[in-house]
XYZ file of C-alpha atoms in Angstrom:
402
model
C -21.493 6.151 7.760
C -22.029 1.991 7.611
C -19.460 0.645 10.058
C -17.501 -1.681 7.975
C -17.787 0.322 4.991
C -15.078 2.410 3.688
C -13.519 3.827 0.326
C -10.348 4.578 -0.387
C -11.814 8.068 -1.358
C -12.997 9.055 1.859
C -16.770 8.693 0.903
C -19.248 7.342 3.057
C -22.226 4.731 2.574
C -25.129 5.844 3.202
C -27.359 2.841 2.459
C -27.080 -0.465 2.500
C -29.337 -3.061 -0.341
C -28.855 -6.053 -1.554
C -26.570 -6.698 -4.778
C -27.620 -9.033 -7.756
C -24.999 -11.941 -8.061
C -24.784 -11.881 -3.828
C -27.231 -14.151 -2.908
C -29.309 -11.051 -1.478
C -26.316 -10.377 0.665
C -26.704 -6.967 2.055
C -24.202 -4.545 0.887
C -23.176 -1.057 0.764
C -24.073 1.597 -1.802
C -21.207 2.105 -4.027
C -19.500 5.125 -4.160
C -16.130 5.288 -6.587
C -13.653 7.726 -7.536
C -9.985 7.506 -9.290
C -7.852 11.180 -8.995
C -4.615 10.673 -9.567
C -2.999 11.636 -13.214
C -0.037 9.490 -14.167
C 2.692 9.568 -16.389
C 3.742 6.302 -16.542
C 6.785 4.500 -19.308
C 10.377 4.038 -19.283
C 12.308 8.283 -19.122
C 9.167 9.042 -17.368
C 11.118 10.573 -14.984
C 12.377 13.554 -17.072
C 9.196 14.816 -16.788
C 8.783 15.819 -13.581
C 10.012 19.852 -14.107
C 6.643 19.728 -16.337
C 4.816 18.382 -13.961
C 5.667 20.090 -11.074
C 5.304 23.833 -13.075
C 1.946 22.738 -14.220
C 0.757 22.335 -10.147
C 2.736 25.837 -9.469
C 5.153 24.218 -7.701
C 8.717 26.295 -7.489
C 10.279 25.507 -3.689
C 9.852 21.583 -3.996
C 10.880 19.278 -1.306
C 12.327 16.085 -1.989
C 11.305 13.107 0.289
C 13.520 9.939 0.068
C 16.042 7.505 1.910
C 19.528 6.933 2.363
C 19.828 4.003 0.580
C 18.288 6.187 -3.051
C 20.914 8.270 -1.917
C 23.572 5.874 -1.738
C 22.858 4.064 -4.982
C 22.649 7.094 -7.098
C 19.129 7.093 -7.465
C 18.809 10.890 -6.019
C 20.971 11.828 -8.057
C 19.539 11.222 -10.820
C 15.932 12.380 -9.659
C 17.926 16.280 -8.726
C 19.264 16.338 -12.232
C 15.912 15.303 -13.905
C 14.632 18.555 -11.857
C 17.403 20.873 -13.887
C 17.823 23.043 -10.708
C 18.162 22.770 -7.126
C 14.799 21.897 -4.738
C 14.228 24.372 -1.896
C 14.736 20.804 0.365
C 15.718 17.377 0.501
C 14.861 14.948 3.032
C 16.883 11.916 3.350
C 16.095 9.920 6.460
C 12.910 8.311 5.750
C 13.079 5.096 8.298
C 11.679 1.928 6.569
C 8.677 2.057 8.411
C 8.119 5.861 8.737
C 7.709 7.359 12.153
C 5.726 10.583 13.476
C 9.144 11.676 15.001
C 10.783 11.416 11.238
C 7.656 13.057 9.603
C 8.271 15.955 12.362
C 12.123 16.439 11.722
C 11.039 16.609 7.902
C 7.810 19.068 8.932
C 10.301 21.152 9.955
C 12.398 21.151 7.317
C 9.808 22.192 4.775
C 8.962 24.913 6.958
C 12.510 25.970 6.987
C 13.116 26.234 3.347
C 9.484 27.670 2.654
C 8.622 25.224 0.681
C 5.306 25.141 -1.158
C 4.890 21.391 -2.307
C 6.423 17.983 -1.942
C 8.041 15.643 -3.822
C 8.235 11.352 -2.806
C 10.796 9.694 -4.320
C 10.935 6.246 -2.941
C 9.126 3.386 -1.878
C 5.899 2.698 0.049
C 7.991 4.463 3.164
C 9.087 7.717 1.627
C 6.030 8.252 0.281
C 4.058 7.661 3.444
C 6.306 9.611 5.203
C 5.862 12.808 2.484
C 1.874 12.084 3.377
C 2.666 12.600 6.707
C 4.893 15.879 6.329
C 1.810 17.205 4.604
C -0.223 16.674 6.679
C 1.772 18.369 9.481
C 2.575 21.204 7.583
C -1.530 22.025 7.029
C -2.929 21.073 10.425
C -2.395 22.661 14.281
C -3.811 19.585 15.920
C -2.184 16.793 17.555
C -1.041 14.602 14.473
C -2.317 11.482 16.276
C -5.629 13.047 16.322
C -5.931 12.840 11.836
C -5.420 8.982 12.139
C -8.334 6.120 10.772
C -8.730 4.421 14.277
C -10.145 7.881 16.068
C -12.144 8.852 13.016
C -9.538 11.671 11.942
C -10.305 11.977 8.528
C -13.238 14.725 9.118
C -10.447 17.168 10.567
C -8.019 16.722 7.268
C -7.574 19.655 4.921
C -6.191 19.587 1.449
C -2.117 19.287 1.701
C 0.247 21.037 -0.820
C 0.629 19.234 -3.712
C 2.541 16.087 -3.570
C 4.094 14.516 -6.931
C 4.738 10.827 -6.019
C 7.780 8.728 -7.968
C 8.038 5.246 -6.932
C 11.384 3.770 -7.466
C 9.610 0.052 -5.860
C 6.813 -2.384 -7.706
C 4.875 -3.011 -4.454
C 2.854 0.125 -2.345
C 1.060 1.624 -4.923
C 1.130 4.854 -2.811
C 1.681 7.067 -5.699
C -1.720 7.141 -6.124
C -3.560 5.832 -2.860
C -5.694 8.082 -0.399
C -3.692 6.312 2.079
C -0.598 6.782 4.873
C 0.966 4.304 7.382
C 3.087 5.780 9.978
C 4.050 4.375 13.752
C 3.260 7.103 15.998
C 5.051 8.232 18.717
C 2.851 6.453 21.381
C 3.982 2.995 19.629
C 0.462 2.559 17.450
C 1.124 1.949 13.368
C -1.604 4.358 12.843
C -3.376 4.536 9.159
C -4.438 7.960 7.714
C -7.254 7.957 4.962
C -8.388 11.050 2.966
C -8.926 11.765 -0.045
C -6.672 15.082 0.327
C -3.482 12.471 0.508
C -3.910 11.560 -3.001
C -0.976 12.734 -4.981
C -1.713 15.345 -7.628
C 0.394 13.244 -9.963
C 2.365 10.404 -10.200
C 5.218 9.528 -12.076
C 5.845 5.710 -12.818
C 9.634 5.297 -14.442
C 10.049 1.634 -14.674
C 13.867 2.252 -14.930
C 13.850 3.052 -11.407
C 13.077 -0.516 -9.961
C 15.797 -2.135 -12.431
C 18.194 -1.763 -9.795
C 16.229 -3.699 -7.114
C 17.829 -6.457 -5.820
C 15.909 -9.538 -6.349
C 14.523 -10.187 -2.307
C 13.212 -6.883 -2.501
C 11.365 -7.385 -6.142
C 10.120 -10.399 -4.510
C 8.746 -8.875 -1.248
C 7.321 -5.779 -3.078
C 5.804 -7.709 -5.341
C 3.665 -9.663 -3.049
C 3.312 -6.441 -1.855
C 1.444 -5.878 -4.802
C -0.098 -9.144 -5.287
C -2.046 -9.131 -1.581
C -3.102 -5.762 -2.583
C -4.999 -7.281 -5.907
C -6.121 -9.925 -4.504
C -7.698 -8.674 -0.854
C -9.472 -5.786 -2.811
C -10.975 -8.260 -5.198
C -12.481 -10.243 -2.025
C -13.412 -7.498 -0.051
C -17.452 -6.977 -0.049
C -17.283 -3.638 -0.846
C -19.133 -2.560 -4.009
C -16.493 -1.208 -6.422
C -16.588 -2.964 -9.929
C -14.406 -0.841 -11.533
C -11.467 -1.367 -8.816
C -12.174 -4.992 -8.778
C -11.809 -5.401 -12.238
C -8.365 -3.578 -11.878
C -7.864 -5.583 -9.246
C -8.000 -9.025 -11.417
C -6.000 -7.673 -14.127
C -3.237 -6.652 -11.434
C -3.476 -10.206 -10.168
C -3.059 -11.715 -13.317
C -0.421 -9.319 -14.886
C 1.759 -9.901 -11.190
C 1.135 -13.740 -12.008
C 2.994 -13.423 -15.299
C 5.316 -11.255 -14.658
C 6.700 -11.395 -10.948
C 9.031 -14.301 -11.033
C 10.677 -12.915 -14.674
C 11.577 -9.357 -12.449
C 12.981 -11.500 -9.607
C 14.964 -13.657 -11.704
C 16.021 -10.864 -14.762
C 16.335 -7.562 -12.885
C 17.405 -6.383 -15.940
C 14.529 -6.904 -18.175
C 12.121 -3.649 -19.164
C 9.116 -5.554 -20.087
C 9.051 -7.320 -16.193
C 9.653 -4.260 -14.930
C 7.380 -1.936 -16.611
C 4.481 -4.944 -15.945
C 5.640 -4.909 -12.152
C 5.074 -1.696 -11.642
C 2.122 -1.332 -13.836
C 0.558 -4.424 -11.116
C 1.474 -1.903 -8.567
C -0.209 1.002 -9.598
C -3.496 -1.371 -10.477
C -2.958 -2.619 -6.857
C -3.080 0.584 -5.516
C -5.861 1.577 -7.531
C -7.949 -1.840 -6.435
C -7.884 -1.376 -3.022
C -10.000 2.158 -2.847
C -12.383 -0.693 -2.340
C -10.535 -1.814 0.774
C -8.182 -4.297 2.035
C -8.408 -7.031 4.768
C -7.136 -9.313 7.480
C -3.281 -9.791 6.347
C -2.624 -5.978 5.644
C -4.867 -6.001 9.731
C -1.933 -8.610 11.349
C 0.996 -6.923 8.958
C 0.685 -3.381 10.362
C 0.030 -4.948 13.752
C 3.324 -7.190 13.630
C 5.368 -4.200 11.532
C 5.380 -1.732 14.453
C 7.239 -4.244 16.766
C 10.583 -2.293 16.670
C 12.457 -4.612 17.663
C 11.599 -6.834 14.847
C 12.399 -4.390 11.995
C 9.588 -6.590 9.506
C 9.232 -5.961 5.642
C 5.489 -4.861 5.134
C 5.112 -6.919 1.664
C 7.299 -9.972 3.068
C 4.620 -9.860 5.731
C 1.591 -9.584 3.653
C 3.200 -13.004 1.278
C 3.464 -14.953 4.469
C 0.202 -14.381 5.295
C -1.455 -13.845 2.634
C -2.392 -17.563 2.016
C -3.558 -18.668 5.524
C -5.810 -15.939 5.832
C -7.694 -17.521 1.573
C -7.467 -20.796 3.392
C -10.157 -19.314 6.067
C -12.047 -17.018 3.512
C -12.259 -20.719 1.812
C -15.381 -21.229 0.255
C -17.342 -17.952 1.751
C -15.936 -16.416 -1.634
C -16.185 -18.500 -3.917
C -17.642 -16.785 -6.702
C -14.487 -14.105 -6.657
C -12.033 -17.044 -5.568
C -13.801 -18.685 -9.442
C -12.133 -14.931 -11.145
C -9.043 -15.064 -9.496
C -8.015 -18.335 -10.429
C -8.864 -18.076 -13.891
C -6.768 -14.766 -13.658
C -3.702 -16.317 -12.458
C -3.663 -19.895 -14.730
C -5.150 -22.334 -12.235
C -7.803 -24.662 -12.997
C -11.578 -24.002 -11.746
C -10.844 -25.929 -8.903
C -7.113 -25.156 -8.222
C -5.570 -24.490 -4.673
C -5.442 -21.001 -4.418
C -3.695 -20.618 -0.638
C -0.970 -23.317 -2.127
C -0.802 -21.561 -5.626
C 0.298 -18.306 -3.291
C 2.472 -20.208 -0.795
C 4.581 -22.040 -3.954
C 5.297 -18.893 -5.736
C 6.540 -17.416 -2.329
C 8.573 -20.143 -1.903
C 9.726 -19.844 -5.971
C 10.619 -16.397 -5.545
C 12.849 -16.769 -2.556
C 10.427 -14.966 0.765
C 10.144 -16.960 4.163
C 7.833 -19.870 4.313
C 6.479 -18.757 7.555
C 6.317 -16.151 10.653
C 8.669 -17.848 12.527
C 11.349 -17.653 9.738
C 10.961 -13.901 9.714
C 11.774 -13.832 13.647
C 8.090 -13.303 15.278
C 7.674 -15.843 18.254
C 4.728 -16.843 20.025
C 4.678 -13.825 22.683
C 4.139 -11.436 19.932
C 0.981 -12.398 18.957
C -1.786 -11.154 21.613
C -0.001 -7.497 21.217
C -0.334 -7.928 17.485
C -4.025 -9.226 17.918
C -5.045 -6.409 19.571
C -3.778 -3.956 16.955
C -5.144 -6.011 14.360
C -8.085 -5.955 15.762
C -9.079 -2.752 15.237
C -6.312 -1.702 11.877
C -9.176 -0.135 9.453
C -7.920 -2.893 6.757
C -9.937 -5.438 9.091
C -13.674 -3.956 8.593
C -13.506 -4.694 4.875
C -12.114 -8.453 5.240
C -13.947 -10.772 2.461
C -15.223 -12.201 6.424
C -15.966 -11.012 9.273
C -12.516 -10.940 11.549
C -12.460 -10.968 15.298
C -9.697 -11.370 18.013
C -10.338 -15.420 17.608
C -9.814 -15.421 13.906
C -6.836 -13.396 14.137
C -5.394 -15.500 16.383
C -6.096 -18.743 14.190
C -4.872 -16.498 11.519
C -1.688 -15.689 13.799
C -1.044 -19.674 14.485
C -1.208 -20.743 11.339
C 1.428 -18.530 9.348
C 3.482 -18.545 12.707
């Protein structure tokens, strides 16, 4: 395959042409493909027994946190299901681990389970990814990650239903998993086999989220639109999704942090997460490259989509004018005018919706960033940046959201 080139789908370029409307830039053959069915409106939830008897599920295992199960959320998920699930799995970590995914492995084995269920945010439903994954395949779990090739040795999982009860990952219906290994690296997995069978989008379930984490899941959201629409992978279809995420987050974002309670924010939130999700089969780039980097640093503890919103707008400053033609769409998309600001349009509606103006506020000091760098680096995100991204743009990237 192209180095450089990937889809969210697993598939590979196998030839590279120029592209009209690129300036007889050289680009890769396009290759697209959407999988996931969705059922997707307020009550969706109370169709999940339907769903999971129409993929021959019976012994489901429930994926989740403790905080779903402290706020009732669980609850409500087990009684939607009308009888009890062969498993449930309640100590998802907020940025999943291989030694979690094992505990839950073995879990699922325990109760014979024969499919999975995520019920959660971008975490639990990683983490369910990862249990599948463990469950199908002998080898060394390390060895199925993006940054040693692994995808060639993943086999289909058993089916996974995935409810998101966040407006932010999109996981529900990405090929994709992020989980820290045990040897310290935030490994990505990528296969098309990690694509939920279904998904099930309740917008009832985020009404409860309080409004930091509306805000940072959100932007979540947002940097996922937006980095797919810039990356130069060929993918029309998900970068038209991708605008119309951008756009509908625009609207709607700073409505769901400020009225948690209303439907219509809610249901357009997580509608902008699902197109998010959807948009970046084409790819991501350089923020989601320094975000995993700086989110396995323990110590830290770092929100993934508070992250991405801090750096989202220093890394458009550097794309600058090498995209301008897609930087022309996105502004239209979001209100500005044909020559608006976009890094400063991002960076004011962070600072609107209440997330940290910079790295620094978050806690990341100086010392953190070579480590990060070299993560970063070599993070799969980083080959489909809207430019190319090396160690000394990451660290000019680094210094200026520091």
């Amino acid at each position: 395959s192209t180095p450089g080139c990937r889809s969210g789908s697993g598939s590979h370029c196998r030839s590279k042409r120029a592209m009209p409307g690129t300036n007889g830039a050289t680009l890769p053959m396009a290759l697209m493909n959407y999988l996931t069915q969705c059922t997707f409106d307020h009550g969706a939830l109370e169709q999940t027994p339907k769903i999971l008897e129409r993929l021959g599920v019976k012994r489901p295992f429930v994926v989740t946190d403790p905080g779903l199960k402290a706020n009732g959320l669980l609850a409500a998920l087990l009684a939607a299901l009308g009888s009890e699930p062969a498993g449930v799995f309640t100590d998802t970590p907020p940025n999943p681990t291989e030694a979690a995914s094992a505990k839950a492995a073995d879990a699922y084995r325990a109760g014979q389970c024969d499919g999975i269920v995520a019920f959660g945010g971008g975490s639990s439903m990683d983490l369910a990814k990862a249990v599948g994954l463990m469950v199908m395949h002998d080898r060394p779990f390390e060895e199925l990650g993006g940054s040693v090739k692994g995808m060639k040795h993943i086999r289909p999982i058993p089916p996974l239903v995935a409810i998101p009860t966040t407006a932010g990952t999109g996981s529900e219906v990405s090929p994709g998993a992020v989980v820290i290994l045990n040897n310290g690296r935030k490994e990505t997995f990528v296969s098309p086999f990690l694509v939920p069978k279904a998904a099930i989008c309740d917008p009832d379930l985020t009404i409860g989220l309080p409004p930091s984490l509306t805000a940072a899941t959100g932007m979540d959201a947002m940097t996922h639109c937006i980095e797919a629409v810039l990356t130069p992978v060929v993918h029309p279809p998900a970068e038209a999704i991708g605008v119309d995420g951008a756009e509908r987050i625009g609207v709607w974002l700073e409505r769901a942090v400020k009225h948690g309670e209303d439907k219509d924010a809610r249901w357009h939130m997580m509608m902008g997460s699902f197109e998010g999700a959807l948009a970046f089969s084409k790819g991501l780039g350089a923020v989601h490259g320094l975000s995993h980097a700086l989110g396995r640093i323990e110590a830290l503890r770092l929100h993934h989509g508070t992250l991405n919103a801090v750096i989202l707008p220093h890394s458009l400053a550097m794309i600058g004018n090498q995209a301008e033609a897609k930087f022309v769409r996105l502004r239209r998309a979001l209100g500005l005018a044909p020559n608006g600001d976009l890094p400063q349009y991002i960076a004011d509606l962070n600072a609107r919706i209440g997330l940290p103006a910079n790295l620094r506020a978050m806690g990341v000091q100086e010392e953190h960033g070579e480590g990060a760098i070299d993560y970063a680096v070599t993070d799969l995100a980083t080959a489909s940046n809207a430019i190319p991204f090396e160690a000394e743009q990451y660290r000019e990237l680094f210094k200026r959201a520091l």
